[in-house]
């Protein structure tokens, strides 16, 4: 393993752990000042349309954070990558799970079934993140790093969805 790859992975995971806090601060300083979303009563559920606006804004913010924080500095191309189609399929399936989970949880207003599906999606996503991290360390390939960043953004969106449902 190259020290450069380890530094990129550590930076990526630090950004992944700090990004929910950054997005919550960013949304509270910008989005909620410009757009009236939700109700004035604390502890009520956020309407589905408002959640879509919040999650789209958060996804764009996360994309900008990860691009300028990690992706721009990533110069990994040590090995040829021949399993791109497998990683693409699994990441797309995970993306569909996340989107379905977000919609199901918001429409079902945190019913027992939706919470179980949300938790299952979170556990599968975290397992995928760990696998992609290990694969990035081994191959030092920028494509795998891209799949890792996409999966991290989706995982943060899952966590933010739970935060915004209960705190708006």
mmCIF file of C-alpha atoms in Angstrom:
data_model
loop_
_atom_site.group_PDB
_atom_site.id
_atom_site.type_symbol
_atom_site.label_atom_id
_atom_site.label_comp_id
_atom_site.label_asym_id
_atom_site.label_seq_id
_atom_site.Cartn_x
_atom_site.Cartn_y
_atom_site.Cartn_z
ATOM 1 C CA UNK A 1 0.000 0.000 0.000
ATOM 2 C CA UNK A 2 1.149 3.440 -0.920
ATOM 3 C CA UNK A 3 1.187 6.223 1.682
ATOM 4 C CA UNK A 4 -0.548 8.531 -0.823
ATOM 5 C CA UNK A 5 -3.506 6.124 -1.072
ATOM 6 C CA UNK A 6 -3.765 5.839 2.697
ATOM 7 C CA UNK A 7 -3.793 9.641 3.040
ATOM 8 C CA UNK A 8 -6.586 9.946 0.463
ATOM 9 C CA UNK A 9 -8.652 7.255 2.217
ATOM 10 C CA UNK A 10 -8.168 8.875 5.631
ATOM 11 C CA UNK A 11 -9.131 12.276 4.205
ATOM 12 C CA UNK A 12 -12.153 10.725 2.516
ATOM 13 C CA UNK A 13 -13.379 9.044 5.692
ATOM 14 C CA UNK A 14 -12.821 12.183 7.774
ATOM 15 C CA UNK A 15 -14.868 14.137 5.271
ATOM 16 C CA UNK A 16 -17.492 11.381 5.285
ATOM 17 C CA UNK A 17 -17.801 11.582 9.065
ATOM 18 C CA UNK A 18 -17.909 15.402 9.126
ATOM 19 C CA UNK A 19 -20.136 15.914 6.078
ATOM 20 C CA UNK A 20 -23.506 15.440 7.874
ATOM 21 C CA UNK A 21 -22.603 18.236 10.285
ATOM 22 C CA UNK A 22 -21.413 20.445 7.415
ATOM 23 C CA UNK A 23 -24.607 19.844 5.429
ATOM 24 C CA UNK A 24 -26.859 20.520 8.433
ATOM 25 C CA UNK A 25 -25.016 23.792 9.069
ATOM 26 C CA UNK A 26 -25.080 24.708 5.383
ATOM 27 C CA UNK A 27 -28.814 23.987 5.094
ATOM 28 C CA UNK A 28 -29.618 25.898 8.263
ATOM 29 C CA UNK A 29 -27.693 28.949 7.035
ATOM 30 C CA UNK A 30 -28.916 28.915 3.423
ATOM 31 C CA UNK A 31 -31.854 26.685 2.497
ATOM 32 C CA UNK A 32 -34.040 27.352 5.522
ATOM 33 C CA UNK A 33 -33.468 31.103 5.256
ATOM 34 C CA UNK A 34 -34.499 31.215 1.600
ATOM 35 C CA UNK A 35 -37.280 28.598 1.455
ATOM 36 C CA UNK A 36 -40.005 27.969 4.033
ATOM 37 C CA UNK A 37 -40.042 24.190 4.424
ATOM 38 C CA UNK A 38 -42.029 22.249 6.975
ATOM 39 C CA UNK A 39 -44.113 23.443 9.850
ATOM 40 C CA UNK A 40 -43.385 25.682 12.787
ATOM 41 C CA UNK A 41 -44.164 22.929 15.282
ATOM 42 C CA UNK A 42 -41.116 20.980 16.384
ATOM 43 C CA UNK A 43 -41.444 17.208 16.270
ATOM 44 C CA UNK A 44 -43.892 17.112 13.352
ATOM 45 C CA UNK A 45 -43.222 15.244 10.156
ATOM 46 C CA UNK A 46 -41.760 17.026 7.169
ATOM 47 C CA UNK A 47 -44.011 16.962 4.062
ATOM 48 C CA UNK A 48 -42.752 14.712 1.272
ATOM 49 C CA UNK A 49 -42.196 17.602 -1.166
ATOM 50 C CA UNK A 50 -40.139 19.463 1.420
ATOM 51 C CA UNK A 51 -38.031 16.373 2.045
ATOM 52 C CA UNK A 52 -37.290 16.088 -1.662
ATOM 53 C CA UNK A 53 -36.068 19.710 -1.705
ATOM 54 C CA UNK A 54 -33.928 19.141 1.398
ATOM 55 C CA UNK A 55 -32.420 15.895 0.103
ATOM 56 C CA UNK A 56 -31.697 17.298 -3.365
ATOM 57 C CA UNK A 57 -30.036 20.332 -1.827
ATOM 58 C CA UNK A 58 -28.085 18.061 0.510
ATOM 59 C CA UNK A 59 -27.022 15.789 -2.364
ATOM 60 C CA UNK A 60 -25.710 18.762 -4.338
ATOM 61 C CA UNK A 61 -23.936 20.094 -1.241
ATOM 62 C CA UNK A 62 -22.378 16.702 -0.543
ATOM 63 C CA UNK A 63 -21.257 16.415 -4.144
ATOM 64 C CA UNK A 64 -19.530 19.785 -3.925
ATOM 65 C CA UNK A 65 -17.943 18.929 -0.561
ATOM 66 C CA UNK A 66 -16.596 15.581 -1.758
ATOM 67 C CA UNK A 67 -15.443 16.984 -5.104
ATOM 68 C CA UNK A 68 -13.448 19.839 -3.624
ATOM 69 C CA UNK A 69 -12.427 17.906 -0.510
ATOM 70 C CA UNK A 70 -11.260 14.601 -1.983
ATOM 71 C CA UNK A 71 -11.924 13.954 -5.660
ATOM 72 C CA UNK A 72 -9.885 16.891 -6.973
ATOM 73 C CA UNK A 73 -6.801 15.662 -5.136
ATOM 74 C CA UNK A 74 -7.195 12.007 -6.058
ATOM 75 C CA UNK A 75 -4.538 10.916 -8.527
ATOM 76 C CA UNK A 76 -4.957 7.154 -8.225
ATOM 77 C CA UNK A 77 -4.386 4.994 -11.306
ATOM 78 C CA UNK A 78 -1.909 2.361 -10.254
ATOM 79 C CA UNK A 79 -3.724 -0.710 -11.581
ATOM 80 C CA UNK A 80 -5.960 -1.591 -14.489
ATOM 81 C CA UNK A 81 -9.533 -2.079 -13.313
ATOM 82 C CA UNK A 82 -11.437 -4.901 -14.982
ATOM 83 C CA UNK A 83 -14.462 -5.321 -12.671
ATOM 84 C CA UNK A 84 -16.064 -1.962 -13.388
ATOM 85 C CA UNK A 85 -19.375 -3.453 -14.510
ATOM 86 C CA UNK A 86 -19.772 -5.394 -11.247
ATOM 87 C CA UNK A 87 -19.094 -2.302 -9.131
ATOM 88 C CA UNK A 88 -21.410 -0.227 -11.309
ATOM 89 C CA UNK A 89 -24.255 -2.727 -10.930
ATOM 90 C CA UNK A 90 -23.871 -3.043 -7.164
ATOM 91 C CA UNK A 91 -23.640 0.742 -6.713
ATOM 92 C CA UNK A 92 -26.741 1.287 -8.874
ATOM 93 C CA UNK A 93 -28.623 -1.354 -6.872
ATOM 94 C CA UNK A 94 -27.535 0.353 -3.651
ATOM 95 C CA UNK A 95 -28.653 3.709 -5.074
ATOM 96 C CA UNK A 96 -32.083 2.258 -5.882
ATOM 97 C CA UNK A 97 -32.315 0.786 -2.370
ATOM 98 C CA UNK A 98 -31.507 4.189 -0.883
ATOM 99 C CA UNK A 99 -34.042 6.024 -3.054
ATOM 100 C CA UNK A 100 -36.738 3.455 -2.335
ATOM 101 C CA UNK A 101 -35.897 3.519 1.360
ATOM 102 C CA UNK A 102 -36.036 7.325 1.512
ATOM 103 C CA UNK A 103 -39.383 7.409 -0.246
ATOM 104 C CA UNK A 104 -40.814 4.519 1.758
ATOM 105 C CA UNK A 105 -39.771 6.014 5.094
ATOM 106 C CA UNK A 106 -41.093 9.458 4.231
ATOM 107 C CA UNK A 107 -44.399 8.238 2.842
ATOM 108 C CA UNK A 108 -44.940 5.697 5.646
ATOM 109 C CA UNK A 109 -43.931 8.292 8.273
ATOM 110 C CA UNK A 110 -41.474 5.985 10.009
ATOM 111 C CA UNK A 111 -43.643 2.900 10.287
ATOM 112 C CA UNK A 112 -42.032 -0.256 11.667
ATOM 113 C CA UNK A 113 -41.571 -1.804 8.215
ATOM 114 C CA UNK A 114 -40.009 1.334 6.787
ATOM 115 C CA UNK A 115 -37.578 1.648 9.700
ATOM 116 C CA UNK A 116 -36.508 -1.978 9.259
ATOM 117 C CA UNK A 117 -35.945 -1.383 5.540
ATOM 118 C CA UNK A 118 -34.030 1.816 6.313
ATOM 119 C CA UNK A 119 -31.805 -0.009 8.805
ATOM 120 C CA UNK A 120 -31.226 -2.889 6.389
ATOM 121 C CA UNK A 121 -30.256 -0.425 3.671
ATOM 122 C CA UNK A 122 -27.901 1.316 6.092
ATOM 123 C CA UNK A 123 -26.188 -1.920 7.118
ATOM 124 C CA UNK A 124 -25.796 -3.083 3.519
ATOM 125 C CA UNK A 125 -24.504 0.347 2.536
ATOM 126 C CA UNK A 126 -21.946 0.435 5.330
ATOM 127 C CA UNK A 127 -20.743 -3.035 4.343
ATOM 128 C CA UNK A 128 -20.396 -1.823 0.748
ATOM 129 C CA UNK A 129 -18.449 1.236 1.968
ATOM 130 C CA UNK A 130 -16.007 -0.938 3.885
ATOM 131 C CA UNK A 131 -15.533 -3.234 0.899
ATOM 132 C CA UNK A 132 -14.936 -0.298 -1.461
ATOM 133 C CA UNK A 133 -12.476 1.246 0.994
ATOM 134 C CA UNK A 134 -10.509 -1.990 1.151
ATOM 135 C CA UNK A 135 -10.636 -2.322 -2.640
ATOM 136 C CA UNK A 136 -9.413 1.261 -3.076
ATOM 137 C CA UNK A 137 -6.500 0.551 -0.756
ATOM 138 C CA UNK A 138 -5.585 -2.548 -2.760
ATOM 139 C CA UNK A 139 -6.040 -1.277 -6.310
ATOM 140 C CA UNK A 140 -5.441 2.487 -5.925
ATOM 141 C CA UNK A 141 -7.913 3.039 -8.751
ATOM 142 C CA UNK A 142 -9.815 6.307 -9.166
ATOM 143 C CA UNK A 143 -12.905 4.503 -10.498
ATOM 144 C CA UNK A 144 -13.262 2.515 -7.272
ATOM 145 C CA UNK A 145 -12.737 5.739 -5.329
ATOM 146 C CA UNK A 146 -15.602 7.276 -7.328
ATOM 147 C CA UNK A 147 -17.891 4.403 -6.379
ATOM 148 C CA UNK A 148 -16.834 4.868 -2.752
ATOM 149 C CA UNK A 149 -17.694 8.574 -2.831
ATOM 150 C CA UNK A 150 -21.079 7.945 -4.467
ATOM 151 C CA UNK A 151 -21.886 5.332 -1.834
ATOM 152 C CA UNK A 152 -20.792 7.672 0.954
ATOM 153 C CA UNK A 153 -23.052 10.437 -0.342
ATOM 154 C CA UNK A 154 -25.977 8.010 -0.392
ATOM 155 C CA UNK A 155 -25.205 6.837 3.141
ATOM 156 C CA UNK A 156 -25.095 10.418 4.412
ATOM 157 C CA UNK A 157 -28.446 11.098 2.732
ATOM 158 C CA UNK A 158 -29.936 8.154 4.608
ATOM 159 C CA UNK A 159 -28.733 9.582 7.892
ATOM 160 C CA UNK A 160 -29.838 13.113 7.043
ATOM 161 C CA UNK A 161 -33.310 11.878 6.154
ATOM 162 C CA UNK A 162 -33.736 10.495 9.660
ATOM 163 C CA UNK A 163 -32.360 13.687 11.188
ATOM 164 C CA UNK A 164 -34.624 16.033 9.238
ATOM 165 C CA UNK A 165 -37.769 13.952 9.796
ATOM 166 C CA UNK A 166 -37.442 14.183 13.571
ATOM 167 C CA UNK A 167 -36.014 17.691 13.915
ATOM 168 C CA UNK A 168 -38.178 19.870 11.680
#
